[in-house]
CSV table of C-alpha atoms and ligand atoms in Angstrom, one decimal:
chain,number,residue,atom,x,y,z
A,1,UNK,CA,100.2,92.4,79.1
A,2,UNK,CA,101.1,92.4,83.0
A,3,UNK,CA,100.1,94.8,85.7
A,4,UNK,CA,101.2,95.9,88.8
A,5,UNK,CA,98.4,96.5,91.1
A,6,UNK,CA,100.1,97.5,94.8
A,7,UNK,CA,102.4,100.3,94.6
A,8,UNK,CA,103.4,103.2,97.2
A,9,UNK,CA,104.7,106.6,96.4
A,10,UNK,CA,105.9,110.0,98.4
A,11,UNK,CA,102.3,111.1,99.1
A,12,UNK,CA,102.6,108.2,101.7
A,13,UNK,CA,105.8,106.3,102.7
A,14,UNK,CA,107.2,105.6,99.3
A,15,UNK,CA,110.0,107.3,98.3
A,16,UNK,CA,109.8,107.5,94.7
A,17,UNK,CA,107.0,110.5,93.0
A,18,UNK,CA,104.6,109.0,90.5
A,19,UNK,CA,106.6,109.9,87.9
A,20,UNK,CA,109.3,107.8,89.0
A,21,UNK,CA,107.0,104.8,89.8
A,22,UNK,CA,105.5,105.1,86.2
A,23,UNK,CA,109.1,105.1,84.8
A,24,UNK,CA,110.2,102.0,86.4
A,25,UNK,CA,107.1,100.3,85.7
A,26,UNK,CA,107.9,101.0,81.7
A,27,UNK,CA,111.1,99.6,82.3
A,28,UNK,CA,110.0,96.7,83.5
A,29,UNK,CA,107.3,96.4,80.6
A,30,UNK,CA,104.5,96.8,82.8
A,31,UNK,CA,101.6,97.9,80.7
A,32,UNK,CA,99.2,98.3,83.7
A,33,UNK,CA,100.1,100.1,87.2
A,34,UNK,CA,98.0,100.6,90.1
A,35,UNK,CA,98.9,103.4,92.9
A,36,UNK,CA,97.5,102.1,96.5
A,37,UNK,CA,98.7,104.8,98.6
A,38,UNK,CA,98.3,104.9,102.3
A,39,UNK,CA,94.8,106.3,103.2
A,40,UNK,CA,95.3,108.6,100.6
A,41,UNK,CA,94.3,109.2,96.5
A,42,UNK,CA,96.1,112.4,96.4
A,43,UNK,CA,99.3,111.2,93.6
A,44,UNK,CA,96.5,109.9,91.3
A,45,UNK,CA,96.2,112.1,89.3
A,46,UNK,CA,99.9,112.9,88.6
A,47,UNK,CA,100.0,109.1,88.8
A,48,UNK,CA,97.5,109.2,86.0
A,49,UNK,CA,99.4,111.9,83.9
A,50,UNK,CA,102.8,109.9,83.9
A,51,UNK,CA,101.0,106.8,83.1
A,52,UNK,CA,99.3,108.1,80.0
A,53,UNK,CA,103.2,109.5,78.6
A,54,UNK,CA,104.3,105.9,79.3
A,55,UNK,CA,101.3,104.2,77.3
A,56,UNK,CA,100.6,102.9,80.5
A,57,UNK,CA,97.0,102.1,81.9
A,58,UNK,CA,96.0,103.7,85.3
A,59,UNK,CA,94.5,102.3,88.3
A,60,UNK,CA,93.3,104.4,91.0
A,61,UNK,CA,94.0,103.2,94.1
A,62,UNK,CA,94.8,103.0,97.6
A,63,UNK,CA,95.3,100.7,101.0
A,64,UNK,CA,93.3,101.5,104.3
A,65,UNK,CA,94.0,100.3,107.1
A,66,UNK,CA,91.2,98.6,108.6
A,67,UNK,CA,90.3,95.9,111.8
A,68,UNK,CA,88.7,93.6,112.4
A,69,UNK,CA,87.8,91.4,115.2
A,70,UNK,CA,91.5,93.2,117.0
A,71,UNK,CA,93.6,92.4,114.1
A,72,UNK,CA,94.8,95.0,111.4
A,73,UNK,CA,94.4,94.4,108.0
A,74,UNK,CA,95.1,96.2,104.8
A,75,UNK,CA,92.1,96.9,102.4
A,76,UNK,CA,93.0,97.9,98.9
A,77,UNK,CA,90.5,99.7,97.1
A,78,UNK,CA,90.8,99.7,92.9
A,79,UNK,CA,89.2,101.8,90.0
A,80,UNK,CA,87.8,104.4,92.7
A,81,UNK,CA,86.1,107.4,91.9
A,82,UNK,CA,88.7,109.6,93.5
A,83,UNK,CA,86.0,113.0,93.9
A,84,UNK,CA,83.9,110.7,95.9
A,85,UNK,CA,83.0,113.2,98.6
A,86,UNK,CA,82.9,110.3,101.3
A,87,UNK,CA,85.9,108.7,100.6
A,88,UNK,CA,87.5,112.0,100.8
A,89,UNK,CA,86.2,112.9,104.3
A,90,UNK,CA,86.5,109.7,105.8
A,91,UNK,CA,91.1,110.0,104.3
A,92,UNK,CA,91.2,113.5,105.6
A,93,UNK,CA,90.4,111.6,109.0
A,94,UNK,CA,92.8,108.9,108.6
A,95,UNK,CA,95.1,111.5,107.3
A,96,UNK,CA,94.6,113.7,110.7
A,97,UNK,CA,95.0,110.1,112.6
A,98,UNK,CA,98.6,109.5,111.0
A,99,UNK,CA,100.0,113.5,111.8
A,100,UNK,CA,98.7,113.2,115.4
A,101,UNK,CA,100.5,109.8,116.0
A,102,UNK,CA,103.6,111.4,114.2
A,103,UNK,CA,103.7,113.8,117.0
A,104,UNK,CA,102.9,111.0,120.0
A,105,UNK,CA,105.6,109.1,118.8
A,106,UNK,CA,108.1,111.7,118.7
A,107,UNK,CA,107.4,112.3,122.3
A,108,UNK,CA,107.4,108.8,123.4
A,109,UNK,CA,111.1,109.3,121.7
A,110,UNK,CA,112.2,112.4,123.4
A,111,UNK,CA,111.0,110.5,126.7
A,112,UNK,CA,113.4,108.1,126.2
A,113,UNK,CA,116.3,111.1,125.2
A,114,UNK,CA,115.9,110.7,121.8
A,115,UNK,CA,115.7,114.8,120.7
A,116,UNK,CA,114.1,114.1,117.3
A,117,UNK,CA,111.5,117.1,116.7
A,118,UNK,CA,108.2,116.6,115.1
A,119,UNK,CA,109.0,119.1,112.8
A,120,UNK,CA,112.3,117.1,111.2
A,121,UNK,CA,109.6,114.4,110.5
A,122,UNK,CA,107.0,116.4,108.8
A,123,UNK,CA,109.6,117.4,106.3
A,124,UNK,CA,111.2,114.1,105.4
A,125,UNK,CA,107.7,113.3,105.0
A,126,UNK,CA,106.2,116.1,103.3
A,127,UNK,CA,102.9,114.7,102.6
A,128,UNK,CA,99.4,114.4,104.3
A,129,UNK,CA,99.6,110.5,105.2
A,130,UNK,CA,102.8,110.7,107.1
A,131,UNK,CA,103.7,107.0,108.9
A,132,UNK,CA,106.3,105.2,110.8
A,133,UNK,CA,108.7,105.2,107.8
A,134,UNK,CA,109.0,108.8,108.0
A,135,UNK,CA,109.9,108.6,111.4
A,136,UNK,CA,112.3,106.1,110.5
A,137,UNK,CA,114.1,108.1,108.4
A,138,UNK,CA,114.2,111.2,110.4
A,139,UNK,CA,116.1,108.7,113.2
A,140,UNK,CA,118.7,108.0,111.0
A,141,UNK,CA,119.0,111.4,108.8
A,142,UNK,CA,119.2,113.0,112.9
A,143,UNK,CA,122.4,110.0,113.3
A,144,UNK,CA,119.8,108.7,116.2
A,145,UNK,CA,120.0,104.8,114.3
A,146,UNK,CA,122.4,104.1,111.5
A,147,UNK,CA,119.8,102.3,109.3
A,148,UNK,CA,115.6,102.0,108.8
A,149,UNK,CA,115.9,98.7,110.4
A,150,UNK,CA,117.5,99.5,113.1
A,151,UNK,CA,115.2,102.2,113.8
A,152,UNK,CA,112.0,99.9,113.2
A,153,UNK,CA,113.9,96.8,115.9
A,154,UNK,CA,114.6,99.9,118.4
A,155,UNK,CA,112.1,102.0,118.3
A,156,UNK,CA,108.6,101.7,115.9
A,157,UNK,CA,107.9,98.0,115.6
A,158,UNK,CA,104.2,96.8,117.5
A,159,UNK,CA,105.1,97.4,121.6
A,160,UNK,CA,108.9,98.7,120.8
A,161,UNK,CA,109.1,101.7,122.9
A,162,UNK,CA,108.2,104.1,120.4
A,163,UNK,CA,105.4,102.5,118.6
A,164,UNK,CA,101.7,104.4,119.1
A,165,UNK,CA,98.8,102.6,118.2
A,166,UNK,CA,97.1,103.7,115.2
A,167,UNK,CA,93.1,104.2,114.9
A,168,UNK,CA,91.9,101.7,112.3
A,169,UNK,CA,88.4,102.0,110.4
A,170,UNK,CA,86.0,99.1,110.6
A,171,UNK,CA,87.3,96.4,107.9
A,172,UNK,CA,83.3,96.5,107.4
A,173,UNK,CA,83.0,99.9,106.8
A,174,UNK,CA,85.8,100.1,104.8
A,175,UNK,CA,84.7,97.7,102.3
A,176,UNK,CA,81.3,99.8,102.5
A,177,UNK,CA,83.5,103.2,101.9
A,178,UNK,CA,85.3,101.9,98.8
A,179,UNK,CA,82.2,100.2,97.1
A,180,UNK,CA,80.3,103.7,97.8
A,181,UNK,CA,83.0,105.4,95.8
A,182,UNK,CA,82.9,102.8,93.0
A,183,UNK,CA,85.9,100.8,94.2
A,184,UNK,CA,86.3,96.8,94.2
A,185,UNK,CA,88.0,96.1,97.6
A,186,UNK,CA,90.6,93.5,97.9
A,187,UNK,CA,92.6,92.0,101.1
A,188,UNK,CA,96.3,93.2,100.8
A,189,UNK,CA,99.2,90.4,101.4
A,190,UNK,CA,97.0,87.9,103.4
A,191,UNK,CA,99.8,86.2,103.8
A,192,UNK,CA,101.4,88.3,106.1
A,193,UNK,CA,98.8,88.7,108.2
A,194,UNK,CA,98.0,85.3,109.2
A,195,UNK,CA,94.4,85.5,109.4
A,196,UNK,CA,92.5,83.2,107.3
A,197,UNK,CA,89.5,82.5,109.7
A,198,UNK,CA,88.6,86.7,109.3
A,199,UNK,CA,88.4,85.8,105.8
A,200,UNK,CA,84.4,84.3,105.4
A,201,UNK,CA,83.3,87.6,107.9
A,202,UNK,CA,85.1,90.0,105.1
A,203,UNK,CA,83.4,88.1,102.5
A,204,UNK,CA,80.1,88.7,104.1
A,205,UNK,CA,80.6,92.3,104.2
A,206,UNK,CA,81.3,92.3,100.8
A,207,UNK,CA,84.8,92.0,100.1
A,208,UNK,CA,85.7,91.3,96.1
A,209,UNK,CA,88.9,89.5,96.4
A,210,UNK,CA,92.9,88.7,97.8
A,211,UNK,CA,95.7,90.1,96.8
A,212,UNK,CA,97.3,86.5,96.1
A,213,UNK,CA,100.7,87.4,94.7
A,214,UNK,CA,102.5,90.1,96.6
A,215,UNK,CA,106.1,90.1,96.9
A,216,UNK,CA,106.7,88.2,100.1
A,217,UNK,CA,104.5,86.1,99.2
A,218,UNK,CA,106.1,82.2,98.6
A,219,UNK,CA,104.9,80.2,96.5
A,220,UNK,CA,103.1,77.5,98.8
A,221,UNK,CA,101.6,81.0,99.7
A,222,UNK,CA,100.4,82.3,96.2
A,223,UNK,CA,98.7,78.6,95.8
A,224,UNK,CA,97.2,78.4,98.9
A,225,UNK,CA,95.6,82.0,98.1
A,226,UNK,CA,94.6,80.8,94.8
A,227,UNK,CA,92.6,78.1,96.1
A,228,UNK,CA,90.9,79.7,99.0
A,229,UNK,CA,90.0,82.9,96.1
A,230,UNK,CA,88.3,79.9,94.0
A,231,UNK,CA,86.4,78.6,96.8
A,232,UNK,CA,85.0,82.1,97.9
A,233,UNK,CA,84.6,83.3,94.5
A,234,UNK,CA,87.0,86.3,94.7
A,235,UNK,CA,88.7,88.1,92.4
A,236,UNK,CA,92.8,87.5,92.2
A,237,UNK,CA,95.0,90.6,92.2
A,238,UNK,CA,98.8,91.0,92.6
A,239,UNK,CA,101.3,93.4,93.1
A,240,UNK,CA,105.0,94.5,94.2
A,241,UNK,CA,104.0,96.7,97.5
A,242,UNK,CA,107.0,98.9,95.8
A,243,UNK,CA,108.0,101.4,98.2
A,244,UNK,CA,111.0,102.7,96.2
A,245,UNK,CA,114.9,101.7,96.3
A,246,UNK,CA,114.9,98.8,98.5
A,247,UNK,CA,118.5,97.4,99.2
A,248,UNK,CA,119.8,98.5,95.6
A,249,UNK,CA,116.6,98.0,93.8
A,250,UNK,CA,113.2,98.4,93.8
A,251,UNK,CA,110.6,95.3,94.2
A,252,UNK,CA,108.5,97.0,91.5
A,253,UNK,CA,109.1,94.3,88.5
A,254,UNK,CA,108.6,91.1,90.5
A,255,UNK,CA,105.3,90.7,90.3
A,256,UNK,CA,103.8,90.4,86.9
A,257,UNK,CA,99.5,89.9,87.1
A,258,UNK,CA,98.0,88.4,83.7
A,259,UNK,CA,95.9,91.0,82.3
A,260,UNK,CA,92.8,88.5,82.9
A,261,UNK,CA,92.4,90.0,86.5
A,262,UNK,CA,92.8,93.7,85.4
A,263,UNK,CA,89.8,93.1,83.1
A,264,UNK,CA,87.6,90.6,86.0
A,265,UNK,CA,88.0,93.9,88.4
A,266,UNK,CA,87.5,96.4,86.2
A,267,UNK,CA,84.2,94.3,85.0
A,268,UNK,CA,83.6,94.6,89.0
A,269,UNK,CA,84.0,97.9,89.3
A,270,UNK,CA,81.2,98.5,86.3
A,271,UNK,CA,78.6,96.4,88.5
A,272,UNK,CA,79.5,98.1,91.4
A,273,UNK,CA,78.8,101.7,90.4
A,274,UNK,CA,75.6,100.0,88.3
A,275,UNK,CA,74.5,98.9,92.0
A,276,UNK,CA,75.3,102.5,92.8
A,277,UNK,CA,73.1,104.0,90.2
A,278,UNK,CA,70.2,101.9,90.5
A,279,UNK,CA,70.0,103.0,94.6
A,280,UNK,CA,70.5,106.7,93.1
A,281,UNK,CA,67.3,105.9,90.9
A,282,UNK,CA,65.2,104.5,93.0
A,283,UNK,CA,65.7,106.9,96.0
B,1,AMP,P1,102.3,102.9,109.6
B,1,AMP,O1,101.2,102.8,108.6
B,1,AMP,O2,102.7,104.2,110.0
B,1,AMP,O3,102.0,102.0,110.8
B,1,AMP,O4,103.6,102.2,109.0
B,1,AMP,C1,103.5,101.0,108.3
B,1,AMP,C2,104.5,101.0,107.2
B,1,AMP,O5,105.8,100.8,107.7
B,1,AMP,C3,104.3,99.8,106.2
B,1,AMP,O6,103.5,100.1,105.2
B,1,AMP,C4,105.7,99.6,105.7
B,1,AMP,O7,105.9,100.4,104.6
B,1,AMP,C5,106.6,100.1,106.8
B,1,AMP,N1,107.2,99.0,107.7
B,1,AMP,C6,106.6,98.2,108.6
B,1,AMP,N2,107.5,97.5,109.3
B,1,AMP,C7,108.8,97.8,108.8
B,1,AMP,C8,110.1,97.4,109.1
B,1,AMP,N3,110.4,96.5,110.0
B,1,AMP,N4,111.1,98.0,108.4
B,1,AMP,C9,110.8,99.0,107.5
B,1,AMP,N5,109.6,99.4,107.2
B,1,AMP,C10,108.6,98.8,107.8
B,2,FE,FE1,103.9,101.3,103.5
B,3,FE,FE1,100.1,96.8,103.5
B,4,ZN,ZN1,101.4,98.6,100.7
């Protein structure tokens, strides 16, 4: 049995609902699928629903984005308790962080006569994690760019005119905020963040393991990921980082993860939350 263990949906910049992710992950005899919104656990439990008509196991999920030492990186939390009152709290904040920046970059946009209107956003986007996608797409729906790329080269990619840096939690308090809610928190696509040397400080703080195979991941990549989880004694997860259609077909389906690591996180996950309840009886 495979899994897929990084996928988006419309309660953040993917475009397809859960339903439609759990569809194409049965299609691609996925038997495992893991929804890692953006600071958000809000589709999991229609994520959930879908996955049980498909005979499909569930992961809750999502990806923070977190910092660390000036650089972003993406934190994906698995098998979280998605009631966990913290956790909740601390995505409504990251949530009200993504709508405000929705709004700054819309005016950095009509500065440069570009008369997009917040509002035209908000609606493409129709969710509470809103990002630079959305805007992306409002661009080219309003005939402002012809295509998402163009708008991201133009306009939203890091110190394009357009761009608004985001706040980012503490990649140690993230870690922290995703083990409190029972989670096992994993390094999205190292690889694409060239930053190996943050790797022995996330470690420290806790972290459980890399996200070795991710689509744009190489193989000289997935190896060298491999061998850096084995030396730290992380756990190895994979995934897609489906956001829907992507040039004529979505990336869901190219990442297949043994069902080895499903089982090594979910075991994880158990002494996590057995960490948990031991501090609960004691205190
Ligand atoms: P945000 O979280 O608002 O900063 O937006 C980041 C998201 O934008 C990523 O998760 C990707 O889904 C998407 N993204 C980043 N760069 C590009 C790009 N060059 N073209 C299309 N989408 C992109
Ligand atoms: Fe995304
Ligand atoms: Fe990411
Ligand atoms: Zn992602």
């Amino acid at each position: 049995m495979f899994a897929d263990l990084h996928l988006h949906s419309n309660y953040s910049d993917g475009t397809y609902t859960p339903e439609e992710v759990a569809m194409h992950g049965s299609r691609y005899d996925l038997g495992v699928l893991a929804l890692t919104d953006h600071d958000t656990v809000e589709g999991c439990e229609e994520m959930a629903a879908a996955c049980s008509k498909q005979g499909i196991e569930f992961v809750a999920g999502s990806e923070l984005t977190a910092e660390l030492n000036q650089n972003e990186l993406h934190l994906l939390g698995y098998f979280l308790d998605t009631t966990n009152a913290a956790l909740l709290e601390a995505m409504g904040k990251f949530q009200n962080v993504r709508q405000n920046r929705i709004c700054e970059m819309v005016e950095r946009l009509n500065k440069l006569n570009v008369p997009l209107e917040a509002e035209e956003v908000f609606k493409i986007a129709s969710c509470r994690s809103p990002g630079r996608p959305h805007v992306g797409r409002a661009l080219v729906q309003g005939g402002f760019c012809k295509t998402l790329d163009e708008a991201f080269e133009r306009y939203l990619k890091k110190h394009r005119p357009a761009w608004v840096p985001k706040f980012k939690i503490s990649a140690v308090e993230a870690i922290k905020l995703i083990h409190c809610a029972g989670g096992v928190a994993v390094m999205a696509h190292p690889g694409l963040n060239r930053s190996d040397d943050l790797i022995p400080e996330l470690a420290e703080a806790g972290l459980d393991g890399l996200e070795c195979y991710h689509t744009k991941h190489p193989p000289a990549t997935v190896e060298h990921y491999l061998e850096l989880a084995e030396a730290h004694g992380f756990l190895v997860t994979g995934g897609s980082d489906c956001h829907g259609m992507n040039k004529g077909k979505p990336l869901i389906g190219k990442i297949k993860l043994p069902y080895e690591h499903v089982r090594d996180l979910k075991r994880r996950s158990e002494e996590i939350r057995q960490g948990l309840d031991s501090v609960t009886s004691q205190a």
